[in-house]
Coordinates of C-alpha atoms in Angstrom, one line a residue:
M16 CA -46.1 49.8 82.0
N17 CA -46.5 47.7 78.8
T18 CA -48.2 49.9 76.2
K19 CA -50.0 46.8 74.8
L20 CA -52.1 46.9 78.0
L21 CA -53.2 50.5 77.3
E22 CA -53.9 49.6 73.6
T23 CA -56.0 46.7 74.6
F24 CA -57.9 48.9 77.1
V25 CA -58.7 51.4 74.4
E26 CA -59.7 48.7 71.8
L27 CA -62.0 47.0 74.3
A28 CA -63.6 50.4 75.1
R29 CA -64.4 50.8 71.4
T30 CA -65.3 47.1 70.7
P31 CA -66.7 45.9 74.1
H32 CA -67.1 42.3 72.9
L33 CA -64.1 40.0 73.8
R34 CA -64.6 37.4 71.1
K35 CA -65.0 39.9 68.2
L36 CA -62.0 41.9 69.3
A37 CA -59.9 38.8 69.8
E38 CA -60.7 37.7 66.3
R39 CA -59.7 41.1 64.9
L40 CA -56.5 41.2 66.9
H41 CA -55.6 37.6 66.2
A42 CA -55.6 36.9 69.9
T43 CA -57.7 34.9 72.3
P44 CA -60.5 36.1 74.6
S45 CA -58.5 34.7 77.6
A46 CA -55.4 36.7 76.6
L47 CA -57.3 39.9 76.4
S48 CA -59.0 39.2 79.7
M49 CA -55.6 38.6 81.3
R50 CA -54.2 41.9 79.9
M51 CA -57.1 43.8 81.5
K52 CA -56.7 42.0 84.8
N53 CA -53.0 42.9 84.7
L54 CA -53.7 46.5 83.9
E55 CA -56.4 46.8 86.6
E56 CA -54.0 45.3 89.2
Q57 CA -51.3 47.8 88.2
L58 CA -53.8 50.7 88.4
G59 CA -55.6 49.5 91.5
V60 CA -59.0 50.2 89.8
E61 CA -61.7 48.3 88.0
L62 CA -62.0 49.4 84.4
F63 CA -64.8 47.1 83.1
T64 CA -67.8 45.2 84.3
S65 CA -69.0 42.1 82.4
D66 CA -72.6 41.3 81.5
N67 CA -73.5 38.4 79.2
K68 CA -70.0 38.5 77.5
M69 CA -70.4 42.2 76.8
L70 CA -68.1 44.7 78.6
S71 CA -69.1 48.0 80.0
L72 CA -66.7 50.7 81.2
T73 CA -66.9 51.5 84.9
E74 CA -66.9 55.2 86.0
E75 CA -63.2 54.9 86.6
G76 CA -62.7 53.4 83.2
R77 CA -64.6 56.2 81.5
R78 CA -62.5 58.8 83.3
L79 CA -59.2 57.1 82.4
L80 CA -60.0 56.3 78.8
P81 CA -59.1 59.8 77.4
F82 CA -55.7 59.6 79.2
A83 CA -55.0 56.2 77.7
E84 CA -55.8 57.4 74.2
A85 CA -53.6 60.5 74.7
A86 CA -50.7 58.3 76.0
I87 CA -50.9 56.0 73.0
S88 CA -51.1 58.9 70.6
A89 CA -48.1 60.6 72.2
L90 CA -46.1 57.3 72.0
Q91 CA -46.9 57.0 68.3
D92 CA -45.9 60.6 67.7
F93 CA -42.7 59.9 69.6
L94 CA -41.9 56.8 67.6
G95 CA -42.7 58.6 64.3
A96 CA -40.4 61.6 65.2
A97 CA -37.6 59.2 66.2
S98 CA -37.9 57.4 62.9
Q99 CA -37.7 60.6 61.0
L100 CA -34.6 61.6 62.9
S101 CA -33.0 58.3 62.6
D102 CA -30.6 57.4 59.8
I103 CA -31.9 53.8 59.7
G104 CA -33.1 53.0 56.2
G105 CA -32.6 50.7 53.3
V106 CA -33.9 47.3 52.3
V107 CA -34.3 44.3 54.6
R108 CA -35.0 40.9 53.0
V109 CA -36.9 38.6 55.4
G110 CA -37.4 34.9 54.7
L111 CA -40.0 33.1 56.7
I112 CA -41.7 29.7 56.9
E113 CA -45.5 29.3 56.6
A114 CA -46.0 28.8 60.3
A115 CA -44.5 32.3 60.9
V116 CA -46.8 33.7 58.2
Y117 CA -49.8 32.4 60.2
T118 CA -48.6 33.6 63.6
L119 CA -46.4 36.7 63.0
L120 CA -46.6 38.2 59.6
P121 CA -49.8 40.4 59.9
E122 CA -48.5 42.2 63.0
L123 CA -45.0 42.4 61.6
V124 CA -46.1 44.1 58.4
K125 CA -48.1 46.6 60.5
R126 CA -45.3 47.3 62.9
T127 CA -42.5 47.7 60.3
K128 CA -44.6 50.1 58.2
S129 CA -45.5 52.2 61.3
E130 CA -42.2 52.2 63.1
L131 CA -39.7 51.9 60.3
P132 CA -41.1 54.1 57.5
N133 CA -37.6 54.5 55.9
V134 CA -37.0 50.8 55.7
N135 CA -38.3 48.8 52.7
V136 CA -39.0 45.3 54.1
T137 CA -39.5 42.5 51.6
W138 CA -41.0 39.1 52.6
V139 CA -40.1 35.8 51.1
V140 CA -42.0 32.6 52.1
G141 CA -40.2 29.3 51.8
L142 CA -38.9 26.1 53.4
T143 CA -36.4 26.2 56.2
A144 CA -33.5 24.6 54.2
D145 CA -34.0 27.0 51.3
L146 CA -34.2 30.0 53.5
I147 CA -31.1 29.1 55.5
E148 CA -29.2 28.6 52.3
Q149 CA -30.3 32.0 51.0
L150 CA -29.1 33.5 54.3
N151 CA -25.7 31.9 53.9
R152 CA -25.4 33.2 50.3
G153 CA -26.3 36.7 51.4
E154 CA -29.6 36.7 49.5
L155 CA -31.6 37.2 52.7
D156 CA -30.9 39.4 55.7
L157 CA -33.2 37.8 58.3
V158 CA -34.8 34.3 58.5
L159 CA -37.6 33.0 60.6
S160 CA -37.4 29.2 60.4
L161 CA -37.4 26.0 62.2
D162 CA -34.5 25.2 64.5
K163 CA -32.0 24.1 61.9
Q164 CA -28.4 25.3 62.1
P165 CA -27.4 27.5 59.2
Q166 CA -23.9 25.9 59.1
N167 CA -22.5 29.4 59.4
P168 CA -20.2 30.3 62.4
Y169 CA -21.2 33.9 61.9
A170 CA -25.0 33.4 62.3
V171 CA -26.9 34.6 65.4
A172 CA -30.0 32.7 66.6
E173 CA -32.8 33.5 68.9
Q174 CA -35.8 31.3 69.8
L175 CA -39.0 33.1 68.9
L176 CA -42.0 30.9 69.3
T177 CA -42.9 27.5 70.8
L178 CA -46.1 26.3 69.2
S179 CA -47.8 23.3 70.9
T180 CA -48.4 20.5 68.4
K181 CA -51.6 18.5 68.3
W182 CA -53.3 15.7 66.4
V183 CA -56.1 17.3 64.4
G184 CA -58.8 15.7 62.3
K185 CA -62.1 16.5 60.6
A186 CA -64.9 16.5 63.1
G187 CA -66.3 13.0 63.4
I188 CA -63.6 11.3 61.4
A189 CA -62.7 8.9 64.2
S190 CA -65.7 7.0 65.6
D191 CA -63.8 4.8 68.1
L192 CA -61.5 6.7 70.4
A193 CA -61.1 3.9 72.9
D194 CA -57.3 4.0 72.5
E195 CA -54.7 5.8 70.4
S196 CA -54.4 2.9 67.9
F197 CA -57.3 4.3 65.9
I198 CA -54.9 6.6 64.2
F199 CA -53.4 3.7 62.2
S200 CA -56.7 3.2 60.3
H201 CA -56.2 6.6 58.8
Q202 CA -53.7 8.4 56.6
I203 CA -51.3 10.2 58.9
L204 CA -50.2 13.6 57.6
T205 CA -47.2 15.5 58.9
P206 CA -45.3 18.7 57.9
M207 CA -42.6 18.5 55.3
S208 CA -40.2 15.5 55.5
N209 CA -36.6 16.0 56.7
T210 CA -37.7 18.8 59.1
T211 CA -37.7 18.6 62.9
P212 CA -41.5 18.6 63.2
S213 CA -41.8 15.8 60.7
D214 CA -39.1 13.8 62.3
D215 CA -40.7 14.3 65.8
A216 CA -44.1 13.2 64.4
A217 CA -42.6 10.1 62.8
R218 CA -40.9 9.1 66.1
T219 CA -44.2 9.6 68.0
V220 CA -46.0 7.4 65.4
Q221 CA -43.3 4.7 65.7
K222 CA -43.6 4.7 69.5
L223 CA -47.4 4.3 69.3
A224 CA -47.0 1.5 66.7
F225 CA -44.7 -0.4 69.0
K226 CA -47.0 0.2 71.9
Y227 CA -50.0 -1.3 70.1
G228 CA -48.2 -3.9 68.1
I229 CA -48.8 -2.3 64.7
S230 CA -46.6 -3.4 61.9
P231 CA -44.6 -0.4 60.5
T232 CA -45.4 -1.7 56.9
T233 CA -49.1 -1.0 57.4
I234 CA -48.7 2.7 58.6
Q235 CA -49.9 5.2 56.1
L236 CA -47.6 8.1 56.7
S237 CA -47.3 11.1 54.3
S238 CA -45.9 14.6 54.5
S239 CA -46.7 17.9 52.9
P240 CA -44.3 20.7 52.1
S241 CA -47.1 23.2 52.6
I242 CA -49.0 24.0 55.8
S243 CA -51.9 25.3 53.7
A244 CA -52.0 22.0 51.8
L245 CA -51.8 20.0 55.0
I246 CA -54.7 21.9 56.5
T247 CA -56.8 21.4 53.3
L248 CA -56.2 17.7 53.3
I249 CA -57.3 17.5 57.0
R250 CA -60.4 19.6 56.3
N251 CA -61.4 17.3 53.4
G252 CA -61.1 14.2 55.6
I253 CA -58.1 12.8 53.6
G254 CA -56.4 11.9 56.9
I255 CA -55.5 13.1 60.4
G256 CA -52.6 15.6 60.8
V257 CA -50.0 16.7 63.2
L258 CA -49.5 20.4 63.4
P259 CA -49.7 23.4 65.8
A260 CA -53.3 23.9 66.8
V261 CA -52.9 27.7 66.6
L262 CA -52.7 27.4 62.8
V263 CA -56.2 26.0 62.6
K264 CA -57.8 27.8 65.5
E265 CA -60.6 29.2 63.4
H266 CA -61.5 25.7 62.1
L267 CA -61.4 24.4 65.7
A268 CA -63.6 27.2 67.0
S269 CA -66.2 26.5 64.3
A270 CA -66.1 22.7 65.1
E271 CA -65.1 21.9 61.6
L272 CA -61.9 20.3 63.0
E273 CA -61.2 18.7 66.3
I274 CA -58.2 17.9 68.4
L275 CA -57.8 14.1 68.8
P276 CA -56.8 12.5 72.1
V277 CA -53.4 11.1 71.0
T278 CA -50.0 11.6 72.5
A279 CA -48.6 14.8 70.9
P280 CA -45.1 15.2 69.4
P281 CA -42.8 17.9 70.8
P282 CA -43.8 21.5 70.0
M283 CA -42.8 23.3 66.8
I284 CA -40.1 25.8 67.6
I285 CA -39.5 28.9 65.3
H286 CA -36.1 30.6 65.5
R287 CA -34.8 33.9 64.2
W288 CA -31.5 34.0 62.3
H289 CA -29.3 36.8 61.0
L290 CA -25.5 37.2 60.5
T291 CA -23.2 38.9 63.0
N292 CA -22.4 41.6 60.5
A293 CA -26.1 42.5 59.9
G294 CA -26.7 46.2 59.3
P295 CA -28.7 48.6 61.6
A296 CA -31.9 48.2 59.6
T297 CA -31.8 44.4 59.8
L298 CA -31.1 44.5 63.5
R299 CA -34.0 46.9 64.1
V300 CA -36.3 44.6 62.1
A301 CA -35.0 41.7 64.1
E302 CA -35.9 43.5 67.4
L303 CA -39.4 44.1 66.1
V304 CA -39.7 40.4 65.2
S305 CA -38.8 39.5 68.8
E306 CA -41.2 42.0 70.3
V307 CA -44.1 40.7 68.2
A308 CA -43.2 37.1 68.9
A309 CA -43.0 37.7 72.6
D310 CA -46.5 39.1 72.6
V311 CA -47.8 36.2 70.5
D312 CA -46.2 33.6 72.7
L313 CA -48.1 34.9 75.7
E314 CA -51.4 34.2 74.0
R315 CA -50.8 30.6 73.0

């Protein structure tokens, strides 16, 4: 059984409000509901009843809660004891792009501190090209970046996250949504130039321009090297942007921003890179990264 299901059960028993708990865990209410449905199906009992978005433990749930808490505590003790007995230690330098900071870093910091107490993990935020170059020079041990080859035959890659890309704008910025051509009356903002997401966005814009007979010379297309800056520009109504919706989920939930009905570019894909001669500590951190990413991916 996935221990994440037990952890969610215990957390929901303590905070029986799906939306509040989802915000605290950086998840979605539907993801938490699916976890509980999965757990209930595996156990063959109903753990919660729902009343006006508040959850209440059933009699079966109350009886099983202490066992779930004990199981989680025992697992934590087991992992702690294993870490103390393990020889794994040292420094692991992890480079990651901003999109990975938004989606993975909080849980990664928590997991590495808990499960690898003898490993000192340092985090470096940067652009894909710079991070890959640092990996090749031996200045970084692990990189979480866009799907760009590191030009190193001794590099190992694994796809971590596929983030759906959307057109996003300040609420009310577009008054006429009759067809997709409305985007050409606005500044179009994309992630950093010369990256896969930026190139994909540019190709989508070009196809739309051809479809609606828009002259390429009239298109206002700009890029930002910073996700935070891109989000700020969109929030201030400077233009409409192309980015993964998960990165602005709080602004979408508050109705400050909205998803625009325009053909979306391909998703943003985040990969994990390390060299084949990576040490045990780097490989263990890489495993944790994959575990965290797998859980995040199920919630998007």
